[in-house]
Coordinates of C-alpha atoms and ligand atoms in Angstrom, one line a residue:
M1 CA -28.5 -69.9 18.2
L2 CA -26.3 -68.6 20.8
S3 CA -23.2 -68.5 18.3
W4 CA -24.8 -66.3 16.3
F5 CA -26.6 -63.7 19.2
A6 CA -22.6 -63.7 20.2
A7 CA -21.4 -62.6 16.5
L8 CA -23.9 -59.4 16.0
L9 CA -23.1 -58.6 19.8
A10 CA -19.3 -58.8 19.1
G11 CA -20.8 -57.4 15.8
I12 CA -21.9 -54.0 16.9
F13 CA -19.0 -53.4 20.0
S14 CA -15.8 -53.3 17.1
A15 CA -18.2 -51.3 14.8
H16 CA -18.8 -48.7 17.5
L17 CA -14.8 -49.6 18.8
A18 CA -14.1 -48.7 15.0
Q19 CA -16.4 -45.6 14.5
R20 CA -14.7 -44.5 18.2
L21 CA -11.7 -44.6 16.7
C22 CA -11.4 -44.3 13.2
F23 CA -14.7 -40.9 13.8
P24 CA -13.6 -39.7 16.9
Y25 CA -15.0 -36.9 16.1
F26 CA -18.8 -38.4 14.5
W27 CA -21.9 -37.9 16.6
R28 CA -21.0 -34.2 17.8
D29 CA -20.5 -33.4 13.9
A30 CA -23.5 -35.1 13.3
R31 CA -25.7 -33.3 15.8
Y32 CA -23.9 -29.7 14.0
L33 CA -24.6 -31.1 11.5
M34 CA -28.0 -31.6 12.3
K35 CA -28.2 -27.9 13.2
V36 CA -26.7 -26.1 10.4
I37 CA -29.5 -28.8 7.8
R38 CA -32.8 -27.1 10.5
Y39 CA -31.0 -23.8 10.6
G40 CA -31.2 -23.7 6.7
A41 CA -34.2 -25.5 5.5
R42 CA -36.3 -22.7 7.6
L43 CA -34.2 -19.9 5.5
E44 CA -35.5 -22.0 2.5
L45 CA -39.1 -22.0 3.6
Y46 CA -38.7 -18.2 3.8
K47 CA -37.0 -18.5 0.2
R48 CA -40.4 -20.8 -0.9
T49 CA -43.0 -18.6 1.2
R50 CA -42.0 -14.9 0.3
K51 CA -42.1 -14.4 3.6
V52 CA -38.6 -14.1 5.5
I53 CA -39.0 -13.7 9.3
T54 CA -36.5 -11.5 10.1
V55 CA -34.1 -10.8 13.1
V56 CA -36.4 -7.5 14.1
D57 CA -39.2 -10.2 13.3
R58 CA -38.8 -12.6 16.1
F59 CA -37.2 -9.9 18.8
V60 CA -40.9 -8.3 18.3
E61 CA -42.7 -12.1 19.1
R62 CA -40.0 -11.8 21.7
A63 CA -41.5 -8.9 23.4
R64 CA -44.4 -10.3 23.3
R65 CA -44.1 -13.6 24.4
T66 CA -42.1 -12.7 27.4
P67 CA -42.0 -8.9 27.8
H68 CA -40.5 -9.1 31.6
K69 CA -37.5 -11.0 29.9
P70 CA -34.7 -8.8 30.4
F71 CA -33.0 -8.2 26.7
I72 CA -29.7 -5.3 27.6
V73 CA -28.3 -3.8 31.0
F74 CA -26.2 -1.8 29.8
N75 CA -23.9 0.6 33.8
G76 CA -26.1 -1.8 35.3
V77 CA -29.6 -0.5 34.3
T78 CA -31.3 -3.8 32.6
S79 CA -33.9 -3.4 29.4
T80 CA -36.4 -5.9 28.7
Y81 CA -38.1 -6.6 25.3
G82 CA -41.0 -5.0 26.0
E83 CA -38.9 -2.0 27.0
I84 CA -37.0 -2.0 24.2
E85 CA -39.5 -2.6 21.8
A86 CA -41.7 -0.3 23.0
R87 CA -38.4 2.8 22.4
S88 CA -38.2 1.5 19.3
N89 CA -42.0 1.7 18.2
R90 CA -41.3 5.4 19.3
V91 CA -38.0 6.2 17.4
A92 CA -40.1 4.7 14.5
R93 CA -43.3 6.9 14.9
V94 CA -40.9 9.9 14.7
F95 CA -39.2 8.7 11.3
E96 CA -42.8 7.8 10.4
R97 CA -42.5 9.9 7.8
A98 CA -39.6 11.2 7.3
V99 CA -38.5 8.1 5.5
S100 CA -39.8 5.6 3.5
K101 CA -39.2 2.2 3.4
G102 CA -36.1 0.9 1.8
D103 CA -34.3 4.3 2.6
T104 CA -30.7 4.1 4.4
V105 CA -30.1 6.2 7.3
A106 CA -26.3 6.7 9.4
L107 CA -26.1 5.4 12.9
L108 CA -22.8 6.9 14.1
M109 CA -23.2 5.6 18.4
N110 CA -21.0 4.1 21.4
N111 CA -22.7 0.9 22.4
E112 CA -25.8 1.6 24.4
P113 CA -28.9 0.3 24.7
D114 CA -30.5 3.3 22.6
F115 CA -28.2 2.0 20.1
I116 CA -30.6 -0.9 19.7
S117 CA -33.7 1.3 20.2
V118 CA -32.5 3.1 16.9
W119 CA -31.4 0.6 15.1
F120 CA -34.5 -1.9 15.8
G121 CA -36.8 1.4 14.9
F122 CA -35.0 2.4 11.8
A123 CA -35.9 -1.6 10.4
K124 CA -39.6 -1.4 12.0
L125 CA -39.5 1.3 9.1
G126 CA -38.2 -0.6 6.6
C127 CA -34.8 1.6 5.8
A128 CA -31.0 0.2 5.7
V129 CA -29.5 1.0 8.8
A130 CA -25.5 1.9 7.7
F131 CA -23.5 1.2 11.5
L132 CA -20.1 4.0 11.3
N133 CA -17.1 2.5 13.2
T134 CA -16.9 5.7 16.1
N135 CA -12.9 6.3 15.4
I136 CA -13.3 6.8 11.7
R137 CA -13.0 11.2 11.4
S138 CA -13.6 13.7 8.8
R139 CA -12.8 13.0 6.0
S140 CA -13.2 9.1 6.1
L141 CA -16.8 9.5 7.3
L142 CA -18.3 11.7 5.3
H143 CA -16.6 9.2 2.9
C144 CA -19.5 6.6 4.5
F145 CA -21.8 8.4 4.1
N146 CA -21.7 9.1 0.6
C147 CA -21.5 4.9 -1.0
C148 CA -23.6 4.2 0.8
G149 CA -26.5 7.3 0.5
A150 CA -28.3 7.6 3.7
R151 CA -29.9 10.8 3.9
L152 CA -29.9 10.5 7.5
L153 CA -27.6 10.5 10.1
V154 CA -28.8 10.1 14.0
V155 CA -25.3 10.3 16.2
G156 CA -25.5 9.9 19.6
A157 CA -24.2 13.0 22.7
D158 CA -21.3 11.7 22.8
L159 CA -20.0 11.6 19.4
L160 CA -21.7 15.2 18.4
E161 CA -18.1 16.8 19.0
T162 CA -16.2 14.5 16.5
L163 CA -18.5 15.6 14.0
E164 CA -18.1 18.9 14.5
D165 CA -16.0 19.5 11.1
I166 CA -17.9 17.7 8.6
L167 CA -21.4 19.1 10.4
P168 CA -21.5 22.2 7.3
S169 CA -20.0 19.5 4.4
L170 CA -23.6 17.1 5.9
Q171 CA -25.6 19.9 5.6
E172 CA -24.5 21.1 2.3
D173 CA -25.2 17.7 1.0
N174 CA -29.3 18.2 3.1
I175 CA -28.4 15.7 5.6
T176 CA -30.6 15.4 8.5
V177 CA -28.3 15.1 11.9
W178 CA -30.6 13.9 14.4
C179 CA -28.5 14.2 18.2
M180 CA -28.9 11.5 21.2
K181 CA -29.2 14.8 23.3
R182 CA -31.6 17.6 24.6
E183 CA -30.1 20.7 24.5
I184 CA -28.0 21.1 21.2
S185 CA -25.7 24.4 21.1
H186 CA -25.2 23.1 17.0
P187 CA -27.6 25.2 14.4
G188 CA -29.5 21.9 12.7
V189 CA -29.1 19.8 14.5
H190 CA -31.7 18.1 15.9
S191 CA -33.2 16.5 19.3
L192 CA -34.1 13.1 19.0
L193 CA -34.6 12.6 22.6
D194 CA -37.3 15.2 22.6
E195 CA -39.0 13.5 19.5
I196 CA -38.8 10.2 21.7
D197 CA -40.0 11.4 24.3
Q198 CA -43.6 13.2 22.5
A199 CA -43.4 9.9 20.5
S200 CA -46.6 7.2 20.6
D201 CA -45.1 4.0 21.5
D202 CA -48.2 1.9 19.4
P203 CA -46.2 -0.3 16.6
V204 CA -45.8 1.0 12.7
V205 CA -47.5 -0.8 10.6
S206 CA -46.2 -4.3 9.6
D207 CA -46.4 -3.0 5.7
R208 CA -44.2 -0.7 6.8
S209 CA -41.4 -3.7 7.4
S210 CA -42.7 -6.8 5.7
V211 CA -39.8 -9.2 3.8
S212 CA -40.4 -10.8 0.6
C213 CA -37.5 -11.2 -0.1
L214 CA -34.1 -13.1 2.2
K215 CA -31.8 -10.5 -1.0
T216 CA -33.3 -7.1 0.5
P217 CA -30.4 -5.6 2.1
T218 CA -30.9 -4.5 6.1
L219 CA -27.2 -3.7 7.3
Y220 CA -24.2 -1.5 5.8
I221 CA -21.1 -2.2 7.9
F222 CA -17.8 -0.9 7.2
T223 CA -14.9 -2.7 7.0
S224 CA -11.2 -1.7 5.6
G225 CA -11.0 -2.1 2.2
T226 CA -8.0 -3.2 0.1
T227 CA -8.3 0.0 -1.4
G228 CA -8.1 2.8 0.1
L229 CA -11.2 4.3 2.4
P230 CA -14.0 2.4 4.5
K231 CA -16.5 0.3 2.4
A232 CA -20.1 -0.4 3.5
A233 CA -20.6 -3.6 3.3
V234 CA -23.9 -5.0 2.1
I235 CA -25.2 -6.8 4.9
S236 CA -28.7 -8.8 4.1
H237 CA -31.7 -10.5 5.6
L238 CA -29.8 -14.1 4.7
Q239 CA -26.3 -13.1 6.1
S240 CA -27.8 -11.8 9.2
L241 CA -30.6 -14.1 10.1
K242 CA -27.1 -17.5 9.4
A243 CA -24.8 -15.3 12.2
A244 CA -28.2 -15.1 14.3
G245 CA -27.5 -18.4 14.4
G246 CA -24.3 -18.6 16.1
F247 CA -25.2 -19.2 19.7
W248 CA -27.7 -21.7 19.0
A249 CA -25.3 -23.7 17.0
Y250 CA -22.7 -24.3 20.0
G251 CA -25.9 -24.7 22.1
G252 CA -26.6 -21.9 23.1
T253 CA -30.5 -21.5 25.2
E254 CA -32.6 -18.7 26.5
N255 CA -31.3 -19.5 29.9
D256 CA -27.4 -17.9 28.5
V257 CA -26.0 -14.7 30.3
I258 CA -24.1 -12.8 27.1
Y259 CA -21.4 -10.6 27.3
T260 CA -20.6 -8.7 24.7
P261 CA -17.5 -6.2 25.2
L262 CA -17.7 -5.5 21.2
P263 CA -18.8 -2.5 19.7
L264 CA -22.3 -3.0 17.7
Y265 CA -20.6 -1.3 14.5
H266 CA -19.1 -4.4 13.9
S267 CA -21.2 -7.9 13.0
A268 CA -19.2 -9.7 15.8
A269 CA -21.5 -7.9 18.3
S270 CA -24.9 -6.6 16.3
L271 CA -24.9 -9.6 14.2
V272 CA -23.7 -12.1 16.0
G273 CA -24.2 -11.1 19.7
I274 CA -27.9 -9.3 20.0
G275 CA -29.3 -10.9 16.7
G276 CA -28.2 -14.2 18.5
T277 CA -29.4 -13.0 21.9
I278 CA -32.7 -12.7 20.5
E279 CA -33.1 -15.5 18.3
L280 CA -31.6 -17.7 22.1
G281 CA -35.0 -15.8 24.1
A282 CA -31.8 -14.7 26.1
T283 CA -29.6 -11.5 28.5
C284 CA -27.4 -9.8 26.8
I285 CA -24.8 -7.6 29.4
L286 CA -23.0 -5.1 26.8
K287 CA -20.2 -3.2 28.1
K288 CA -19.8 0.1 26.3
K289 CA -15.7 -0.3 26.4
F290 CA -14.0 -3.0 27.0
S291 CA -12.2 -4.1 30.2
A292 CA -9.3 -6.5 31.4
S293 CA -9.8 -4.9 34.9
Q294 CA -13.7 -5.5 35.5
F295 CA -14.4 -8.5 33.0
W296 CA -14.7 -10.6 36.3
T297 CA -16.7 -9.3 38.7
D298 CA -18.8 -7.9 35.1
C299 CA -18.6 -11.5 35.0
R300 CA -19.2 -13.3 38.3
K301 CA -22.0 -9.7 39.2
Y302 CA -23.7 -11.1 36.7
N303 CA -23.9 -14.8 36.5
V304 CA -22.2 -14.4 32.9
T305 CA -22.4 -17.8 31.0
I306 CA -21.0 -16.7 27.4
F307 CA -19.1 -13.9 26.4
Q308 CA -18.1 -12.8 22.4
Y309 CA -14.2 -12.2 22.0
I310 CA -11.9 -11.6 19.8
G311 CA -8.4 -12.7 21.0
E312 CA -7.3 -9.5 21.9
L313 CA -9.1 -9.8 24.6
C314 CA -8.0 -13.1 25.5
R315 CA -5.1 -12.7 25.7
Y316 CA -4.8 -9.1 28.1
L317 CA -7.5 -10.8 30.4
C318 CA -4.6 -13.5 31.1
N319 CA -1.8 -10.4 30.5
Q320 CA -3.8 -9.4 33.6
P321 CA -1.8 -10.4 37.3
V322 CA -3.3 -14.3 38.9
A323 CA -6.7 -14.0 41.1
E324 CA -7.5 -15.8 43.9
N325 CA -10.7 -17.1 43.2
E326 CA -10.2 -16.5 39.4
K327 CA -11.8 -20.2 38.4
D328 CA -14.7 -18.9 40.5
H329 CA -17.6 -17.7 37.6
R330 CA -20.0 -19.0 35.3
I331 CA -18.5 -19.2 32.4
R332 CA -19.3 -22.4 30.5
M333 CA -18.9 -21.1 26.7
A334 CA -16.7 -17.5 24.7
V335 CA -17.4 -17.7 20.6
G336 CA -15.5 -15.4 18.9
N337 CA -12.4 -16.1 16.4
G338 CA -8.5 -14.6 16.3
L339 CA -8.0 -16.4 19.1
R340 CA -3.7 -17.5 19.2
Q341 CA -3.1 -22.0 20.5
D342 CA -0.3 -19.9 23.1
V343 CA -3.1 -17.3 24.6
W344 CA -5.8 -20.4 24.2
R345 CA -4.0 -23.6 26.6
E346 CA -3.3 -20.3 29.1
F347 CA -6.7 -19.4 28.7
H348 CA -7.6 -22.6 30.0
R349 CA -4.9 -22.7 32.6
R350 CA -6.1 -19.9 34.3
F351 CA -9.7 -20.2 34.5
G352 CA -11.2 -23.1 33.4
D353 CA -12.5 -25.2 31.3
I354 CA -14.8 -22.5 29.2
R355 CA -15.1 -23.7 26.3
M356 CA -13.5 -21.6 22.8
C357 CA -16.1 -21.7 20.3
E358 CA -14.6 -20.4 16.6
I359 CA -16.4 -18.7 14.5
Y360 CA -14.0 -17.5 11.3
G361 CA -16.3 -15.4 8.6
S362 CA -15.9 -11.6 7.4
T363 CA -18.3 -9.4 7.2
E364 CA -18.8 -9.6 3.7
G365 CA -18.5 -12.9 3.2
N366 CA -20.2 -15.7 2.4
L367 CA -18.9 -18.9 4.4
V368 CA -18.9 -19.5 7.7
F369 CA -16.6 -21.9 9.5
M370 CA -16.9 -22.8 13.3
N371 CA -14.7 -25.4 15.8
H372 CA -17.7 -27.7 17.1
I373 CA -15.1 -29.5 17.9
G374 CA -13.7 -26.9 20.6
K375 CA -9.7 -27.8 19.3
I376 CA -7.4 -25.3 20.6
G377 CA -5.9 -23.7 17.0
A378 CA -8.3 -24.8 15.3
V379 CA -10.6 -21.9 13.0
G380 CA -12.9 -25.4 11.4
R381 CA -13.7 -28.1 10.6
S382 CA -15.4 -29.2 7.3
N383 CA -16.1 -33.2 6.4
F384 CA -17.4 -33.9 2.9
L385 CA -21.8 -33.4 3.9
Y386 CA -20.2 -29.6 5.5
K387 CA -18.1 -29.2 1.2
M388 CA -22.1 -29.3 -0.2
I389 CA -23.4 -26.7 2.3
F390 CA -20.3 -24.4 2.1
K391 CA -18.5 -24.9 -1.6
Y392 CA -15.0 -23.9 -0.2
D393 CA -11.0 -24.6 -1.5
L394 CA -7.5 -24.0 -1.1
V395 CA -5.5 -22.8 -3.5
K396 CA -1.6 -22.6 -3.5
Y397 CA -1.0 -18.3 -4.0
D398 CA 2.1 -17.3 -4.5
M399 CA 3.6 -14.8 -1.3
I400 CA 6.3 -13.0 -3.0
R401 CA 3.8 -12.8 -6.1
D402 CA 0.7 -11.8 -4.2
E403 CA -1.6 -13.9 -6.2
P404 CA -2.2 -17.2 -6.4
V405 CA -0.4 -19.5 -8.7
R406 CA -2.1 -20.4 -11.9
D407 CA -0.6 -23.1 -14.3
Q408 CA 0.1 -23.6 -18.0
N409 CA -3.3 -23.0 -19.0
G410 CA -4.5 -20.6 -16.0
F411 CA -6.4 -22.2 -13.6
C412 CA -5.8 -22.2 -9.8
Q413 CA -4.2 -25.3 -7.9
R414 CA -5.4 -27.2 -4.8
V415 CA -3.1 -26.9 -2.6
E416 CA -3.0 -30.4 -0.6
K417 CA -4.6 -31.5 2.9
G418 CA -1.8 -30.0 5.5
E419 CA -0.5 -27.6 3.1
T420 CA -0.9 -24.0 2.8
G421 CA -2.7 -22.1 0.6
L422 CA -5.3 -19.2 -0.4
L423 CA -9.6 -19.2 0.8
L424 CA -11.3 -19.3 -1.6
S425 CA -15.1 -19.4 -1.5
K426 CA -17.9 -20.8 -4.3
I427 CA -19.9 -17.6 -5.1
C428 CA -23.9 -19.1 -6.0
S429 CA -27.2 -19.9 -5.4
Q430 CA -26.6 -20.8 -2.1
S431 CA -24.3 -19.2 -0.8
P432 CA -24.2 -15.5 -2.9
F433 CA -22.1 -12.5 -2.3
F434 CA -23.0 -9.0 -2.2
G435 CA -20.9 -7.1 -2.3
Y436 CA -20.6 -3.2 -1.4
A437 CA -22.7 -0.2 -1.6
G438 CA -22.1 2.1 -3.8
S439 CA -19.4 0.6 -6.4
K440 CA -19.7 -2.3 -8.4
Q441 CA -15.6 -2.6 -8.8
L442 CA -14.6 -2.6 -5.1
T443 CA -17.1 -5.9 -5.1
E444 CA -15.2 -6.7 -8.0
K445 CA -12.3 -6.9 -6.6
K446 CA -12.6 -9.4 -4.5
I447 CA -13.6 -12.1 -6.6
L448 CA -11.4 -13.9 -7.8
R449 CA -12.6 -15.7 -11.6
D450 CA -12.2 -18.1 -14.2
V451 CA -10.1 -20.4 -11.2
F452 CA -11.5 -24.1 -12.1
V453 CA -13.3 -23.7 -15.1
K454 CA -13.4 -20.9 -17.3
G455 CA -16.6 -18.6 -16.4
D456 CA -17.4 -19.6 -12.3
A457 CA -16.7 -17.2 -10.0
Y458 CA -15.0 -16.9 -6.1
F459 CA -14.9 -14.6 -3.1
N460 CA -11.6 -14.4 -1.8
T461 CA -11.4 -14.1 1.4
A462 CA -7.5 -12.6 1.1
D463 CA -7.0 -15.7 4.3
L464 CA -3.7 -18.1 4.4
M465 CA -5.8 -21.9 6.3
A466 CA -4.5 -24.9 6.1
E467 CA -6.9 -28.2 6.1
D468 CA -5.2 -31.5 8.1
D469 CA -6.2 -34.7 8.4
E470 CA -8.7 -34.9 10.6
N471 CA -10.1 -32.4 8.2
F472 CA -9.5 -29.4 11.4
I473 CA -8.9 -25.9 9.6
C474 CA -6.5 -23.2 11.1
F475 CA -5.7 -19.9 10.1
K476 CA -2.4 -19.3 9.3
D477 CA -1.9 -15.4 7.9
R478 CA -3.6 -12.8 5.7
V479 CA -2.5 -11.3 2.4
G480 CA -3.1 -8.8 0.1
D481 CA -3.5 -4.9 1.1
T482 CA -4.9 -5.2 5.1
Y483 CA -3.1 -6.0 8.0
R484 CA -5.2 -6.9 11.7
W485 CA -4.1 -5.2 13.9
K486 CA -6.2 -4.5 17.8
G487 CA -9.2 -6.5 16.9
E488 CA -9.6 -4.1 13.6
N489 CA -8.5 -4.6 9.4
V490 CA -6.6 -1.9 7.9
A491 CA -6.5 -0.9 5.3
T492 CA -2.5 -0.2 3.6
T493 CA -3.4 2.2 1.1
E494 CA -6.1 4.6 3.4
V495 CA -2.8 4.5 5.1
T496 CA -0.8 5.2 2.6
E497 CA -3.1 7.9 1.6
I498 CA -2.9 9.6 4.6
L499 CA 0.5 9.8 4.5
G500 CA 1.2 10.6 0.9
Q501 CA -0.3 14.4 2.7
V502 CA 2.6 15.4 5.1
D503 CA 4.8 17.7 3.3
F504 CA 8.0 16.7 3.6
I505 CA 7.3 13.1 2.2
Q506 CA 6.8 11.7 -0.8
E507 CA 6.4 8.3 -1.2
V508 CA 4.9 5.9 1.1
N509 CA 4.6 2.6 0.8
V510 CA 2.5 0.8 3.5
Y511 CA 3.2 -3.1 5.2
G512 CA 2.6 -4.6 8.4
V513 CA 5.1 -6.2 10.2
Q514 CA 4.6 -8.9 12.9
V515 CA 5.8 -7.8 16.7
P516 CA 6.3 -11.0 18.8
G517 CA 3.5 -11.6 21.8
N518 CA 1.0 -10.0 20.0
E519 CA -2.0 -9.9 17.2
G520 CA -1.9 -9.1 14.0
R521 CA 1.2 -6.6 12.3
A522 CA 1.8 -3.6 13.7
G523 CA 1.8 -1.0 10.8
M524 CA 5.1 -0.2 9.8
A525 CA 5.5 2.2 7.0
A526 CA 8.7 3.0 4.1
V527 CA 9.0 6.3 3.6
I528 CA 11.2 8.4 1.4
L529 CA 11.6 12.5 2.4
R530 CA 11.2 14.7 -0.6
P531 CA 14.5 16.9 -1.6
D532 CA 16.2 18.3 0.4
S533 CA 12.8 18.6 3.4
I534 CA 14.2 16.7 7.2
F535 CA 11.9 13.9 9.0
D536 CA 10.1 15.5 11.6
G537 CA 8.6 13.1 13.4
K538 CA 7.0 16.2 16.4
K539 CA 5.1 17.2 13.6
L540 CA 4.1 13.7 12.1
F541 CA 3.1 12.0 15.9
D542 CA 0.7 15.3 15.5
Y543 CA -1.1 14.7 12.3
I544 CA -1.2 10.4 12.4
M545 CA -2.9 11.1 15.4
K546 CA -5.5 13.7 14.6
E547 CA -5.9 12.2 11.5
L548 CA -6.0 8.4 11.4
P549 CA -7.9 6.2 14.9
A550 CA -5.6 4.5 16.7
Y551 CA -5.5 0.9 15.0
A552 CA -4.2 2.3 12.6
R553 CA -1.7 4.5 12.8
P554 CA 2.1 3.6 11.9
L555 CA 3.9 2.1 14.8
F556 CA 7.3 2.2 12.9
I557 CA 8.3 4.3 10.1
R558 CA 11.5 3.6 7.9
L559 CA 13.2 6.0 5.4
Q560 CA 14.1 5.2 2.0
E561 CA 17.2 7.0 0.5
S562 CA 15.7 5.3 -3.2
M563 CA 12.5 2.6 -3.1
E564 CA 14.5 -0.5 -5.4
M565 CA 13.7 -0.2 -8.7
T566 CA 14.3 -3.6 -9.9
S567 CA 11.8 -5.0 -8.4
T568 CA 8.3 -4.5 -8.4
F569 CA 5.8 -2.9 -6.2
K570 CA 4.8 -6.0 -4.7
Q571 CA 8.1 -7.8 -4.6
Q572 CA 8.8 -4.6 -2.9
K573 CA 6.7 -5.1 0.3
F574 CA 8.2 -8.5 0.6
S575 CA 10.5 -7.9 1.4
L576 CA 9.9 -5.0 3.1
V577 CA 7.7 -7.1 5.3
E578 CA 9.6 -9.9 6.0
S579 CA 13.0 -7.7 7.1
G580 CA 10.6 -5.8 10.0
F581 CA 11.0 -3.1 12.9
N582 CA 14.1 -4.9 14.3
P583 CA 17.1 -1.9 14.5
S584 CA 20.7 -4.3 14.4
N585 CA 19.4 -6.1 11.2
I586 CA 19.1 -2.7 8.9
N587 CA 20.3 -0.1 7.9
D588 CA 18.2 2.6 7.1
P589 CA 16.9 5.2 10.0
L590 CA 14.1 3.6 12.3
Y591 CA 11.5 5.5 14.2
F592 CA 9.2 4.4 16.9
L593 CA 5.8 6.5 17.1
D594 CA 6.6 6.8 21.5
Y595 CA 3.5 8.0 23.2
T596 CA 5.2 9.2 26.3
E597 CA 7.2 11.8 24.5
N598 CA 4.8 12.5 21.5
S599 CA 7.1 12.2 18.5
Y600 CA 7.9 8.9 16.7
I601 CA 11.3 8.3 18.3
P602 CA 14.4 7.1 16.4
L603 CA 14.0 3.1 17.2
T604 CA 17.1 2.2 18.9
S605 CA 17.8 -1.2 20.0
S606 CA 17.1 -0.9 24.0
V607 CA 13.5 0.9 22.8
Y608 CA 13.7 -2.5 20.7
D609 CA 14.0 -4.4 23.3
S610 CA 10.7 -3.3 25.7
I611 CA 8.7 -3.3 22.6
L612 CA 9.2 -6.7 22.0
Q613 CA 9.5 -6.7 26.2
G614 CA 6.0 -5.4 26.1
Q615 CA 7.1 -2.0 28.9
R616 CA 5.9 -0.3 25.5
K617 CA 2.2 1.3 24.7
L618 CA 1.0 -0.1 21.2
Ligands
LIG1 C1 -30.8 20.9 -1.2 O1 -31.7 20.7 -1.0 C2 -31.6 22.8 -1.3 C3 -33.2 22.1 -1.9 O2 -34.3 21.4 -1.4 C4 -31.3 22.3 -3.4 O3 -31.6 23.1 -3.8 C5 -29.6 21.2 -2.7 O4 -29.7 21.4 -4.3 C6 -29.8 20.0 -2.5 N1 -28.7 20.2 -2.3 C7 -28.4 19.0 -2.3 C8 -26.6 18.4 -2.7 O5 -28.9 17.2 -2.9
LIG2 C1 -26.8 -14.6 40.1 O1 -26.7 -16.6 40.3 C2 -27.2 -16.3 42.1 C3 -27.4 -17.6 43.0 O2 -27.7 -18.5 42.1 C4 -28.2 -14.9 42.2 O3 -28.8 -15.3 43.3 C5 -27.6 -13.6 42.0 O4 -29.3 -12.6 42.3 C6 -28.3 -14.2 40.5 N1 -28.0 -12.6 40.3 C7 -28.2 -11.9 38.9 C8 -27.9 -10.4 38.5 O5 -28.7 -12.8 38.4

C-alpha cells in the first residue's frame, strides 16, 4: 500500500519535473491559448447570432457603466468616458442627415481627444472612417480620397494649412470639408466646432450603428503599398475586435494606465491602443507626439503602467543621458513591435524589469503573433494548437530574384527549423484577407496562389522570419518593394515616382540600406542624370522637402553612368543594396541629405564616419 503510494508520488513528481524541463513554458502557453480561444469564441458567437458588439458598442457600454472614469488624458486635460460619449453623440447629430449608413468619411487629424470623438461620432452613424496620414501631402492625399471614396473630410485645426494646395481640387470633386476651428478664412470650409456646440448630445437611433456581419468595413487605414501611392487597407470589425484584445491577452486590467505616443492614424495606436483601452475599461494618456525627454516625467506624473512602442522609440529612450531615478516608475509592461535584441537588453538594464510584449501583425494582414513569454528577440511563439488557429508557413526565398523558390512542380518549399523563410498566411474563412479599397489589382498582388497545392491562396507578409527549436518566431528582414524607416513603411515606387519628376534625373532606382545603430533601412536612390545635365543638390533638397514626408526622403544618392544591362532590375537592386553607402567601397559619386546645409552634399569619408558615429540627423 505504502509502496504504491510512494510510486505514485514519485510518478507525479517526475512528471512535473519532466514538464518543467521539457516544456518550461507549458502553463504560460496554456493560459495564453485559453485567452485566444475564449476571445475567438466571442467572435464566433457574433458570427452565429449575426449581432456584432463592436468596439464602439463596448465603449458606449463602458460610458454608461462608468461615466466618470477617465478615458483620455491629453496635455493634462482629462476626458471621461461620459464626456467622449456625449461629444461623439454631438458629432453624430451634426452629420445625422448629411451622411448615410455605409458611407465613408475621411479624417485628417493629429492626436487629440477630438480625433476619437469624431471617429466614434461617425461610427455611430454607421459610417466607415478613413484615417489619413498627417505627413502626406498634395498629390498623395488626393489619391487617398479617390481610393476610399470619401465624400466628406474632417480636418484638425492645425492641419488646414497643409490642405491649401488641394482645397480647390477637393471642392471640384464635391468633397465637403469641415474643420475643427471657429473662424475660418478659407471659402467653402465649414466650422465643425460651432456646429458641435449647438448639437444635442442625445444618442442617435441605434439602428444607424448596428452591425450584423463581422466583415463589414469599419475603418480604412493607409499603408505604403508595394506599388506607388499609399493603399487603403480595409479594416473590418473582425480585425478591429481582434486588435482590441491585445492588452487583455497580455494581462492588462481596468486599473492600467496606458501611454500612447504613436499616431492614431496607424493601427497600433487606434486599434490596439484606443480599442484595447476600451476593452479593459482603462485610461489612456494620449500624446500628440513622442518626446524622449518628457517620457519618464509623463509616466511618473500619470502613474503609467503600460506604454505602446515601436522599436525606434525604445532606442531613443536608451540614448537619453542616464538619470538617477530612471528605475523609479510604475511601468510593468510595454506593447509594440520592432524591438531589436540589443536595445531590448539595454532597456531592461537601464529601466528595470519591464515586460516587453511584441505583437506582430500588419494592418491589413490576417495573422497575429504575440510573444507572451517575453523571450528577448522573438516576435511571437507558436505551437501545434496555435498552428491550428493560425495557418501560416515559412517558405524558402530567393533573395537575388526577390521571389519565393518554386520546385519543378511550381510549388513553394517549407524551410527547416531555424532556417529563414518568407512568412505566408493562409487565406480562409477563419482568417480572411480584406484587401485594399478601390483596387482589386493591389489586393491580388499581396496574394500568393498555388503555394502548396493548386488553388490555395496565401497572404504574402513580405517579412522574412525564422522559427527556432523552442518555437519562438524571430523577425529577420523585409523583402520586396518596401522598407521600414522611422516606424513607417516606405514604398520604393512612390519615392521613385517623385524623384522621376526632377528635370535633371533620367532614371531612378530606390532601395533601402542599413545604417548601423538604426532600425530598418534608410532610403537611397541610384540615379542616372539626363545627358548634359548636372546634379543640383540644393534644388533636389528643396524639392524632396516639399514632396516627401521625412521618413520617405532618400538620405543617400548614388550617381551612376548607366544601369547594368546584363542583370535584371531585381538583381541590380540586390547588388545596390549589398554595396550600401560607404564611399571607400564605391566609385560612383555619392551624396547625403544634409539638414544643416539644406542641400545634398558630397558623401565624403568624414561625413560617412560622422553618420556611423550618430552625429548626423538622419
Ligand atoms: C458636383 O456637383 C455639381 C452640382 O451638384 C455637379 O454638377 C457636378 O457634376 C459634381 N461633380 C462631381 C465631380 O461629382
Ligand atoms: C499616482 O499615485 C499616487 C500614489 O498612489 C497618488 O498619490 C497620485 O494621485 C497618483 N496620480 C495620478 C495622476 O493618478
